[in-house]
């Protein structure tokens, strides 16, 4: 539900105030007084309890969890009219994004102000990450293949190990259900956008399946136009349009061997080519950026899972996963490839109100990097073995979750993390939560062993505490979560550093960061109208200098409404962000903005659904990153056929 910014990910080394929003939110919160809920601004209260996997790596009712979790279902994704996963997530509380231009270009994401690399990302249980600059390549994840998203805000290293300092995001593809369900869709939009998708899912006897393919392309827009207000110091101009082309597919198979044993297999591949502006011709005055700069992102994931319930108390899960992320550019050659392999053996004991988990996990990371066609190939790998233990208790008004994990890295040795969370239902509709936890992330292989690396880099680590108050009753939800996350040994790229062999600079542990703030959210149903709002007030800063961390706003939020009338669902949404800075020194300012988005959807026939959307109705000119433009006002119209 929110929008904004995030640090740039790419080749290494990395290449109006909100005055109206608090008033609008205050109006939306009217009648709720001082009773706010968590950051779960769901549009409606479900008739049945929702189940979440992400919080503790095992299915649990959402009502039993103490963590700050949001769920995004397929209907919400389709109504959004978005073309990228990050754009859907940017409308959620606590999340900001940044992108160097259009969809397909370098995209990053912050949870509660934490770096992109501090979010652990999984797709059908398969870990996605980069061992060059770190963090998932959001531009390479195909939204068309995603059926559900779960977002956990707050550290979770005691469950997931390295990476989960800011939070965890899990994406799920569709699972087949009884019968046969084909679908097909087309869409047209601004900047020459064209989309086509199709697939089929179903279940017959013990076997279920889901298959989907999609293709999307856009002529794009000029992501680095000449800008008199913020010209580059070299006076570069870029007259070309930077479009993209994306093709993706996924396959999910399931076999219920017995009522208590099941095997699942998943495959996904995505390839996106996007124009960008990087290479420069100095033969012209002023210099002109080449028109044919193209980056290619390829993502492949595979997973195999065997789940078994041995009796009413004991169950196990064995999983093997593999992912490959390849990023390359032309005509200025660069290529980096990350290969990840994972092995998981999870045991669960459930008796009465108690849940005990014991998990053995092994992770293997590999990196191949070629900065030029003539440079020597850089290749490196490492592994981590881990044991984690968890305990959960839910009875009456009390909820308790405890976790501890020991990771042993092949290079850094042992690291122990832990977390404790408690929830108490003051009233059936009002719940208080409190939690504390530690987390860490080991440096990427590139940050340590490339020409810009320092082998003695230390892992980044954090300590987080948070409090929450949640209210939910009769179609009304509201909440507040207050948090403080302190990060030590923060890794940045600097010009000079001890042990640095490159004259250009190296990655090094330079400072500390404090990520603190509050997330407020609310939703209210009034007849056929659903109102929703969220506001993040945060102070993500460098603890040594006091400067605001780059590309993070102190305030950002959303205010939306959906109205069901005469067979239509009409929506309006305001996204807003205060100013940010493009640099760590806080000298280059990125202005704040307020955007208005409108949407409409209806069931034309029993099997045919129409979705229309206009984003940035006021054609607001704003930037996520200096010198990189956004597409301005854009429209989208889509049709989807789903036989009933």
Tab-separated table of C-alpha atoms in Angstrom, residues 226-583:
chain	number	residue	atom	x	y	z
A	226	UNK	CA	17.636	15.978	-20.032
A	227	UNK	CA	16.512	17.740	-16.850
A	228	UNK	CA	17.305	21.403	-16.373
A	229	UNK	CA	16.557	21.181	-12.666
A	230	UNK	CA	18.943	18.301	-11.964
A	231	UNK	CA	21.334	18.034	-14.926
A	232	UNK	CA	24.229	15.623	-14.737
A	233	UNK	CA	27.483	17.474	-14.274
A	234	UNK	CA	28.757	16.180	-17.611
A	235	UNK	CA	25.672	17.418	-19.473
A	236	UNK	CA	24.696	14.007	-20.849
A	237	UNK	CA	21.395	13.700	-22.690
A	238	UNK	CA	19.495	10.542	-23.565
A	239	UNK	CA	16.994	10.774	-26.437
A	240	UNK	CA	16.028	7.086	-26.604
A	241	UNK	CA	13.005	5.213	-25.233
A	242	UNK	CA	13.907	2.470	-22.790
A	243	UNK	CA	11.424	-0.352	-23.211
A	244	UNK	CA	11.383	-3.911	-21.969
A	245	UNK	CA	10.343	-7.406	-22.970
A	246	UNK	CA	9.508	-10.160	-20.492
A	247	UNK	CA	8.660	-13.853	-20.908
A	248	UNK	CA	7.942	-16.215	-18.029
A	249	UNK	CA	6.472	-19.591	-17.198
A	250	UNK	CA	5.920	-21.839	-14.224
A	251	UNK	CA	4.891	-25.400	-13.486
A	252	UNK	CA	3.707	-26.796	-10.141
A	253	UNK	CA	2.900	-30.471	-9.616
A	254	UNK	CA	1.572	-32.218	-6.522
A	255	UNK	CA	0.998	-35.858	-5.649
A	256	UNK	CA	-0.925	-36.922	-2.535
A	257	UNK	CA	0.751	-40.296	-2.059
A	258	UNK	CA	-1.369	-41.134	0.970
A	259	UNK	CA	-3.746	-39.000	3.063
A	260	UNK	CA	-0.723	-38.085	5.201
A	261	UNK	CA	2.112	-37.904	2.678
A	262	UNK	CA	2.584	-35.528	-0.238
A	263	UNK	CA	5.214	-34.592	-2.821
A	264	UNK	CA	5.365	-31.144	-4.471
A	265	UNK	CA	7.567	-30.042	-7.342
A	266	UNK	CA	7.907	-26.484	-8.691
A	267	UNK	CA	9.692	-24.947	-11.668
A	268	UNK	CA	9.815	-21.309	-12.777
A	269	UNK	CA	11.760	-19.384	-15.370
A	270	UNK	CA	11.672	-15.690	-16.176
A	271	UNK	CA	13.640	-13.628	-18.660
A	272	UNK	CA	13.395	-9.841	-18.975
A	273	UNK	CA	15.337	-7.560	-21.318
A	274	UNK	CA	15.190	-3.849	-20.555
A	275	UNK	CA	16.705	-0.762	-22.113
A	276	UNK	CA	18.726	1.471	-19.834
A	277	UNK	CA	21.127	4.404	-20.104
A	278	UNK	CA	24.742	3.823	-19.150
A	279	UNK	CA	27.191	3.820	-22.071
A	280	UNK	CA	28.253	7.248	-23.322
A	281	UNK	CA	29.428	8.500	-26.706
A	282	UNK	CA	31.872	11.402	-26.298
A	283	UNK	CA	31.966	12.082	-30.064
A	284	UNK	CA	28.953	14.351	-29.781
A	285	UNK	CA	28.544	17.624	-27.972
A	286	UNK	CA	26.907	17.310	-25.565
A	287	UNK	CA	27.698	13.598	-25.121
A	288	UNK	CA	24.789	11.268	-25.944
A	289	UNK	CA	23.979	8.004	-24.204
A	290	UNK	CA	23.766	5.003	-26.530
A	291	UNK	CA	20.285	3.943	-27.634
A	292	UNK	CA	20.862	0.206	-27.464
A	293	UNK	CA	21.995	-0.311	-23.889
A	294	UNK	CA	20.212	-3.459	-22.717
A	295	UNK	CA	20.265	-5.405	-19.467
A	296	UNK	CA	19.038	-8.980	-19.260
A	297	UNK	CA	17.826	-10.630	-16.072
A	298	UNK	CA	17.180	-14.359	-16.027
A	299	UNK	CA	15.721	-16.163	-13.014
A	300	UNK	CA	15.306	-19.909	-12.669
A	301	UNK	CA	13.949	-21.691	-9.584
A	302	UNK	CA	13.250	-25.333	-8.799
A	303	UNK	CA	12.058	-27.087	-5.668
A	304	UNK	CA	11.125	-30.572	-4.538
A	305	UNK	CA	9.318	-31.151	-1.226
A	306	UNK	CA	8.173	-34.266	0.624
A	307	UNK	CA	5.743	-33.649	3.497
A	308	UNK	CA	4.672	-36.401	5.859
A	309	UNK	CA	2.385	-36.532	8.882
A	310	UNK	CA	3.355	-39.623	10.824
A	311	UNK	CA	0.679	-39.352	13.498
A	312	UNK	CA	-1.491	-36.740	15.220
A	313	UNK	CA	1.600	-35.266	16.887
A	314	UNK	CA	4.633	-35.653	14.638
A	315	UNK	CA	5.193	-34.451	11.060
A	316	UNK	CA	8.248	-33.798	8.867
A	317	UNK	CA	9.191	-31.906	5.736
A	318	UNK	CA	12.193	-32.552	3.497
A	319	UNK	CA	13.011	-30.009	0.798
A	320	UNK	CA	15.671	-29.512	-1.861
A	321	UNK	CA	15.743	-26.182	-3.720
A	322	UNK	CA	17.833	-24.549	-6.403
A	323	UNK	CA	17.878	-21.064	-7.935
A	324	UNK	CA	19.960	-19.263	-10.523
A	325	UNK	CA	20.025	-15.507	-11.141
A	326	UNK	CA	21.930	-14.134	-14.135
A	327	UNK	CA	22.386	-10.415	-14.856
A	328	UNK	CA	24.219	-9.196	-17.950
A	329	UNK	CA	24.512	-6.028	-20.016
A	330	UNK	CA	25.311	-5.042	-23.600
A	331	UNK	CA	26.999	-3.339	-25.418
A	332	UNK	CA	29.121	-2.511	-22.389
A	333	UNK	CA	29.709	-6.088	-21.308
A	334	UNK	CA	29.087	-7.224	-17.742
A	335	UNK	CA	27.830	-10.542	-16.414
A	336	UNK	CA	27.184	-11.925	-12.943
A	337	UNK	CA	25.622	-15.250	-12.013
A	338	UNK	CA	24.445	-16.420	-8.584
A	339	UNK	CA	23.660	-20.076	-7.907
A	340	UNK	CA	21.955	-21.084	-4.659
A	341	UNK	CA	21.241	-24.580	-3.393
A	342	UNK	CA	19.286	-25.391	-0.240
A	343	UNK	CA	18.518	-28.497	1.814
A	344	UNK	CA	15.902	-28.493	4.594
A	345	UNK	CA	14.774	-31.124	7.092
A	346	UNK	CA	12.038	-29.792	9.379
A	347	UNK	CA	10.373	-31.642	12.252
A	348	UNK	CA	7.170	-30.561	14.009
A	349	UNK	CA	5.592	-31.755	17.229
A	350	UNK	CA	2.047	-30.531	17.944
A	351	UNK	CA	0.327	-31.423	21.198
A	352	UNK	CA	-2.461	-29.397	22.716
A	353	UNK	CA	-1.593	-25.695	22.605
A	354	UNK	CA	2.111	-26.441	22.009
A	355	UNK	CA	4.144	-26.488	18.795
A	356	UNK	CA	7.805	-27.541	18.823
A	357	UNK	CA	9.963	-27.349	15.691
A	358	UNK	CA	13.504	-28.562	15.019
A	359	UNK	CA	15.100	-27.783	11.666
A	360	UNK	CA	18.359	-28.763	10.004
A	361	UNK	CA	19.321	-26.616	7.014
A	362	UNK	CA	22.228	-26.343	4.616
A	363	UNK	CA	22.779	-23.469	2.198
A	364	UNK	CA	25.300	-23.347	-0.629
A	365	UNK	CA	26.076	-20.070	-2.407
A	366	UNK	CA	28.090	-19.685	-5.605
A	367	UNK	CA	29.085	-16.643	-7.669
A	368	UNK	CA	30.606	-16.205	-11.117
A	369	UNK	CA	31.394	-12.664	-12.216
A	370	UNK	CA	32.847	-11.328	-15.457
A	371	UNK	CA	33.229	-7.516	-15.513
A	372	UNK	CA	34.527	-7.498	-19.120
A	373	UNK	CA	34.987	-9.982	-21.942
A	374	UNK	CA	38.745	-9.996	-21.410
A	375	UNK	CA	38.929	-9.976	-17.601
A	376	UNK	CA	39.620	-13.160	-15.675
A	377	UNK	CA	36.443	-14.914	-14.530
A	378	UNK	CA	35.829	-14.449	-10.811
A	379	UNK	CA	34.386	-17.582	-9.217
A	380	UNK	CA	33.780	-18.303	-5.537
A	381	UNK	CA	31.487	-20.337	-3.291
A	382	UNK	CA	30.646	-20.911	0.375
A	383	UNK	CA	28.227	-22.870	2.571
A	384	UNK	CA	26.293	-22.551	5.831
A	385	UNK	CA	24.951	-25.308	8.053
A	386	UNK	CA	22.303	-24.525	10.659
A	387	UNK	CA	20.181	-25.964	13.433
A	388	UNK	CA	17.120	-24.031	14.588
A	389	UNK	CA	14.649	-24.745	17.376
A	390	UNK	CA	11.244	-23.175	17.851
A	391	UNK	CA	8.453	-23.250	20.405
A	392	UNK	CA	4.934	-21.893	20.060
A	393	UNK	CA	2.125	-21.727	22.581
A	394	UNK	CA	-1.432	-20.496	21.983
A	395	UNK	CA	-4.096	-20.784	24.649
A	396	UNK	CA	-6.825	-18.416	25.747
A	397	UNK	CA	-5.626	-14.821	25.483
A	398	UNK	CA	-1.932	-15.816	25.405
A	399	UNK	CA	0.367	-16.373	22.397
A	400	UNK	CA	4.089	-17.112	22.777
A	401	UNK	CA	6.748	-17.735	20.143
A	402	UNK	CA	10.408	-18.528	20.884
A	403	UNK	CA	13.175	-19.305	18.385
A	404	UNK	CA	16.917	-19.891	18.495
A	405	UNK	CA	19.233	-20.750	15.619
A	406	UNK	CA	22.887	-21.588	15.257
A	407	UNK	CA	24.502	-21.003	11.841
A	408	UNK	CA	27.995	-22.194	11.005
A	409	UNK	CA	29.481	-20.440	7.986
A	410	UNK	CA	32.331	-22.093	6.073
A	411	UNK	CA	34.331	-18.859	6.389
A	412	UNK	CA	32.976	-16.888	9.375
A	413	UNK	CA	32.368	-19.707	11.818
A	414	UNK	CA	29.402	-19.807	14.192
A	415	UNK	CA	26.639	-17.242	14.667
A	416	UNK	CA	23.699	-17.572	17.084
A	417	UNK	CA	20.443	-15.629	16.746
A	418	UNK	CA	17.257	-15.678	18.766
A	419	UNK	CA	13.800	-14.146	19.029
A	420	UNK	CA	10.950	-13.985	21.537
A	421	UNK	CA	7.426	-12.718	20.901
A	422	UNK	CA	4.354	-12.517	23.120
A	423	UNK	CA	0.762	-11.583	22.415
A	424	UNK	CA	-2.081	-10.950	24.870
A	425	UNK	CA	-5.748	-10.488	23.962
A	426	UNK	CA	-6.882	-7.673	26.250
A	427	UNK	CA	-10.351	-8.062	24.726
A	428	UNK	CA	-11.577	-10.488	22.069
A	429	UNK	CA	-11.118	-7.649	19.557
A	430	UNK	CA	-8.025	-5.970	21.039
A	431	UNK	CA	-4.576	-7.549	21.200
A	432	UNK	CA	-1.207	-6.361	22.504
A	433	UNK	CA	2.060	-7.767	21.115
A	434	UNK	CA	5.728	-7.408	22.014
A	435	UNK	CA	8.814	-8.976	20.462
A	436	UNK	CA	12.609	-8.820	20.386
A	437	UNK	CA	15.095	-10.495	18.109
A	438	UNK	CA	18.618	-10.549	16.689
A	439	UNK	CA	19.620	-11.012	13.054
A	440	UNK	CA	22.635	-10.924	10.739
A	441	UNK	CA	23.777	-11.028	7.125
A	442	UNK	CA	27.139	-12.284	5.967
A	443	UNK	CA	28.874	-10.199	3.234
A	444	UNK	CA	28.341	-11.311	-0.337
A	445	UNK	CA	31.106	-13.196	-2.090
A	446	UNK	CA	31.626	-10.194	-4.364
A	447	UNK	CA	31.959	-7.819	-1.423
A	448	UNK	CA	34.758	-9.927	0.011
A	449	UNK	CA	36.698	-11.442	-2.859
A	450	UNK	CA	36.267	-9.280	-5.966
A	451	UNK	CA	38.691	-6.533	-6.963
A	452	UNK	CA	36.520	-4.177	-4.876
A	453	UNK	CA	36.359	-6.526	-1.894
A	454	UNK	CA	38.072	-6.815	1.457
A	455	UNK	CA	38.387	-10.364	2.754
A	456	UNK	CA	38.231	-9.263	6.402
A	457	UNK	CA	34.681	-7.842	6.161
A	458	UNK	CA	32.540	-8.729	9.153
A	459	UNK	CA	28.875	-9.808	9.016
A	460	UNK	CA	26.267	-7.088	9.519
A	461	UNK	CA	24.101	-7.747	12.563
A	462	UNK	CA	21.085	-6.187	14.267
A	463	UNK	CA	18.963	-6.071	17.416
A	464	UNK	CA	15.263	-5.275	17.102
A	465	UNK	CA	12.451	-4.582	19.564
A	466	UNK	CA	8.845	-3.756	18.731
A	467	UNK	CA	5.425	-3.256	20.322
A	468	UNK	CA	2.037	-3.512	18.668
A	469	UNK	CA	-1.637	-2.939	19.393
A	470	UNK	CA	-4.239	-4.613	17.181
A	471	UNK	CA	-7.999	-4.129	16.865
A	472	UNK	CA	-10.400	-6.084	14.667
A	473	UNK	CA	-14.185	-6.274	14.907
A	474	UNK	CA	-17.197	-6.232	12.575
A	475	UNK	CA	-15.363	-5.113	9.451
A	476	UNK	CA	-13.152	-2.614	11.256
A	477	UNK	CA	-9.424	-3.073	11.708
A	478	UNK	CA	-6.869	-0.646	13.065
A	479	UNK	CA	-3.413	-0.828	14.546
A	480	UNK	CA	-0.020	0.513	15.383
A	481	UNK	CA	3.415	-1.102	15.487
A	482	UNK	CA	6.377	0.752	17.016
A	483	UNK	CA	9.885	-0.591	16.360
A	484	UNK	CA	13.591	0.087	16.834
A	485	UNK	CA	16.202	-1.876	14.890
A	486	UNK	CA	19.910	-1.149	15.440
A	487	UNK	CA	22.325	-2.408	12.771
A	488	UNK	CA	26.080	-2.705	13.341
A	489	UNK	CA	28.983	-3.240	10.920
A	490	UNK	CA	26.956	-1.745	8.051
A	491	UNK	CA	28.685	-2.391	4.713
A	492	UNK	CA	29.033	0.467	2.235
A	493	UNK	CA	31.157	1.150	-0.829
A	494	UNK	CA	33.737	3.839	-0.033
A	495	UNK	CA	36.507	5.547	-1.969
A	496	UNK	CA	39.352	4.519	0.328
A	497	UNK	CA	39.669	1.778	2.919
A	498	UNK	CA	42.389	-0.172	4.671
A	499	UNK	CA	43.186	-3.344	2.761
A	500	UNK	CA	41.558	-2.069	-0.450
A	501	UNK	CA	43.467	-3.008	-3.609
A	502	UNK	CA	41.344	-0.923	-5.998
A	503	UNK	CA	42.062	2.752	-6.550
A	504	UNK	CA	38.351	3.230	-7.257
A	505	UNK	CA	37.280	2.043	-3.783
A	506	UNK	CA	36.047	-1.009	-1.882
A	507	UNK	CA	33.263	-2.401	0.256
A	508	UNK	CA	33.950	-2.024	3.962
A	509	UNK	CA	32.282	-1.994	7.383
A	510	UNK	CA	31.930	1.735	7.929
A	511	UNK	CA	29.162	2.631	10.364
A	512	UNK	CA	26.013	1.827	12.295
A	513	UNK	CA	22.370	2.440	11.419
A	514	UNK	CA	19.273	2.959	13.517
A	515	UNK	CA	15.947	2.056	11.937
A	516	UNK	CA	13.115	3.234	14.121
A	517	UNK	CA	9.550	4.350	13.586
A	518	UNK	CA	5.865	3.486	13.734
A	519	UNK	CA	3.399	2.018	11.269
A	520	UNK	CA	-0.286	2.894	11.606
A	521	UNK	CA	-3.029	1.329	9.548
A	522	UNK	CA	-6.789	0.982	9.449
A	523	UNK	CA	-9.622	-0.332	7.326
A	524	UNK	CA	-13.385	0.192	7.661
A	525	UNK	CA	-16.340	-1.229	5.805
A	526	UNK	CA	-19.379	1.031	5.489
A	527	UNK	CA	-22.041	-0.697	3.423
A	528	UNK	CA	-20.610	-1.221	-0.049
A	529	UNK	CA	-17.578	0.995	0.611
A	530	UNK	CA	-14.286	-0.181	2.079
A	531	UNK	CA	-11.864	2.458	3.355
A	532	UNK	CA	-8.209	1.709	4.092
A	533	UNK	CA	-5.224	3.762	5.164
A	534	UNK	CA	-1.655	3.373	6.331
A	535	UNK	CA	1.007	5.796	7.510
A	536	UNK	CA	4.662	5.145	8.216
A	537	UNK	CA	6.558	7.633	10.348
A	538	UNK	CA	10.189	6.561	10.489
A	539	UNK	CA	13.719	7.766	11.148
A	540	UNK	CA	16.174	5.513	9.309
A	541	UNK	CA	19.521	7.186	9.956
A	542	UNK	CA	23.261	6.725	10.076
A	543	UNK	CA	23.921	6.380	13.807
A	544	UNK	CA	27.417	7.885	13.437
A	545	UNK	CA	26.621	10.989	11.372
A	546	UNK	CA	22.915	11.439	12.141
A	547	UNK	CA	22.166	11.703	8.408
A	548	UNK	CA	19.043	10.179	6.918
A	549	UNK	CA	19.877	6.984	5.051
A	550	UNK	CA	19.804	7.438	1.297
A	551	UNK	CA	16.520	7.208	-0.593
A	552	UNK	CA	14.354	6.681	2.472
A	553	UNK	CA	11.504	9.024	3.401
A	554	UNK	CA	10.627	10.013	6.940
A	555	UNK	CA	6.930	9.719	6.102
A	556	UNK	CA	5.063	7.728	3.521
A	557	UNK	CA	1.568	6.299	3.339
A	558	UNK	CA	-1.589	5.521	1.428
A	559	UNK	CA	-5.307	6.317	1.638
A	560	UNK	CA	-7.757	4.287	-0.428
A	561	UNK	CA	-11.407	3.436	-0.964
A	562	UNK	CA	-13.241	0.729	-2.908
A	563	UNK	CA	-16.939	1.054	-3.766
A	564	UNK	CA	-19.106	-1.763	-5.090
A	565	UNK	CA	-21.945	-0.335	-7.186
A	566	UNK	CA	-24.071	-1.679	-10.061
A	567	UNK	CA	-21.784	-4.651	-10.655
A	568	UNK	CA	-18.617	-2.545	-10.629
A	569	UNK	CA	-15.829	-2.186	-8.105
A	570	UNK	CA	-14.525	1.382	-8.253
A	571	UNK	CA	-11.305	2.291	-6.479
A	572	UNK	CA	-9.345	5.401	-5.617
A	573	UNK	CA	-5.983	5.506	-3.894
A	574	UNK	CA	-3.587	8.232	-2.805
A	575	UNK	CA	0.091	7.369	-2.395
A	576	UNK	CA	2.337	9.938	-0.763
A	577	UNK	CA	5.920	10.327	0.360
A	578	UNK	CA	7.931	13.083	1.985
A	579	UNK	CA	11.311	14.185	0.619
A	580	UNK	CA	14.359	11.919	0.602
A	581	UNK	CA	18.056	12.268	-0.148
A	582	UNK	CA	19.828	10.536	-2.999
A	583	UNK	CA	23.183	10.379	-1.179
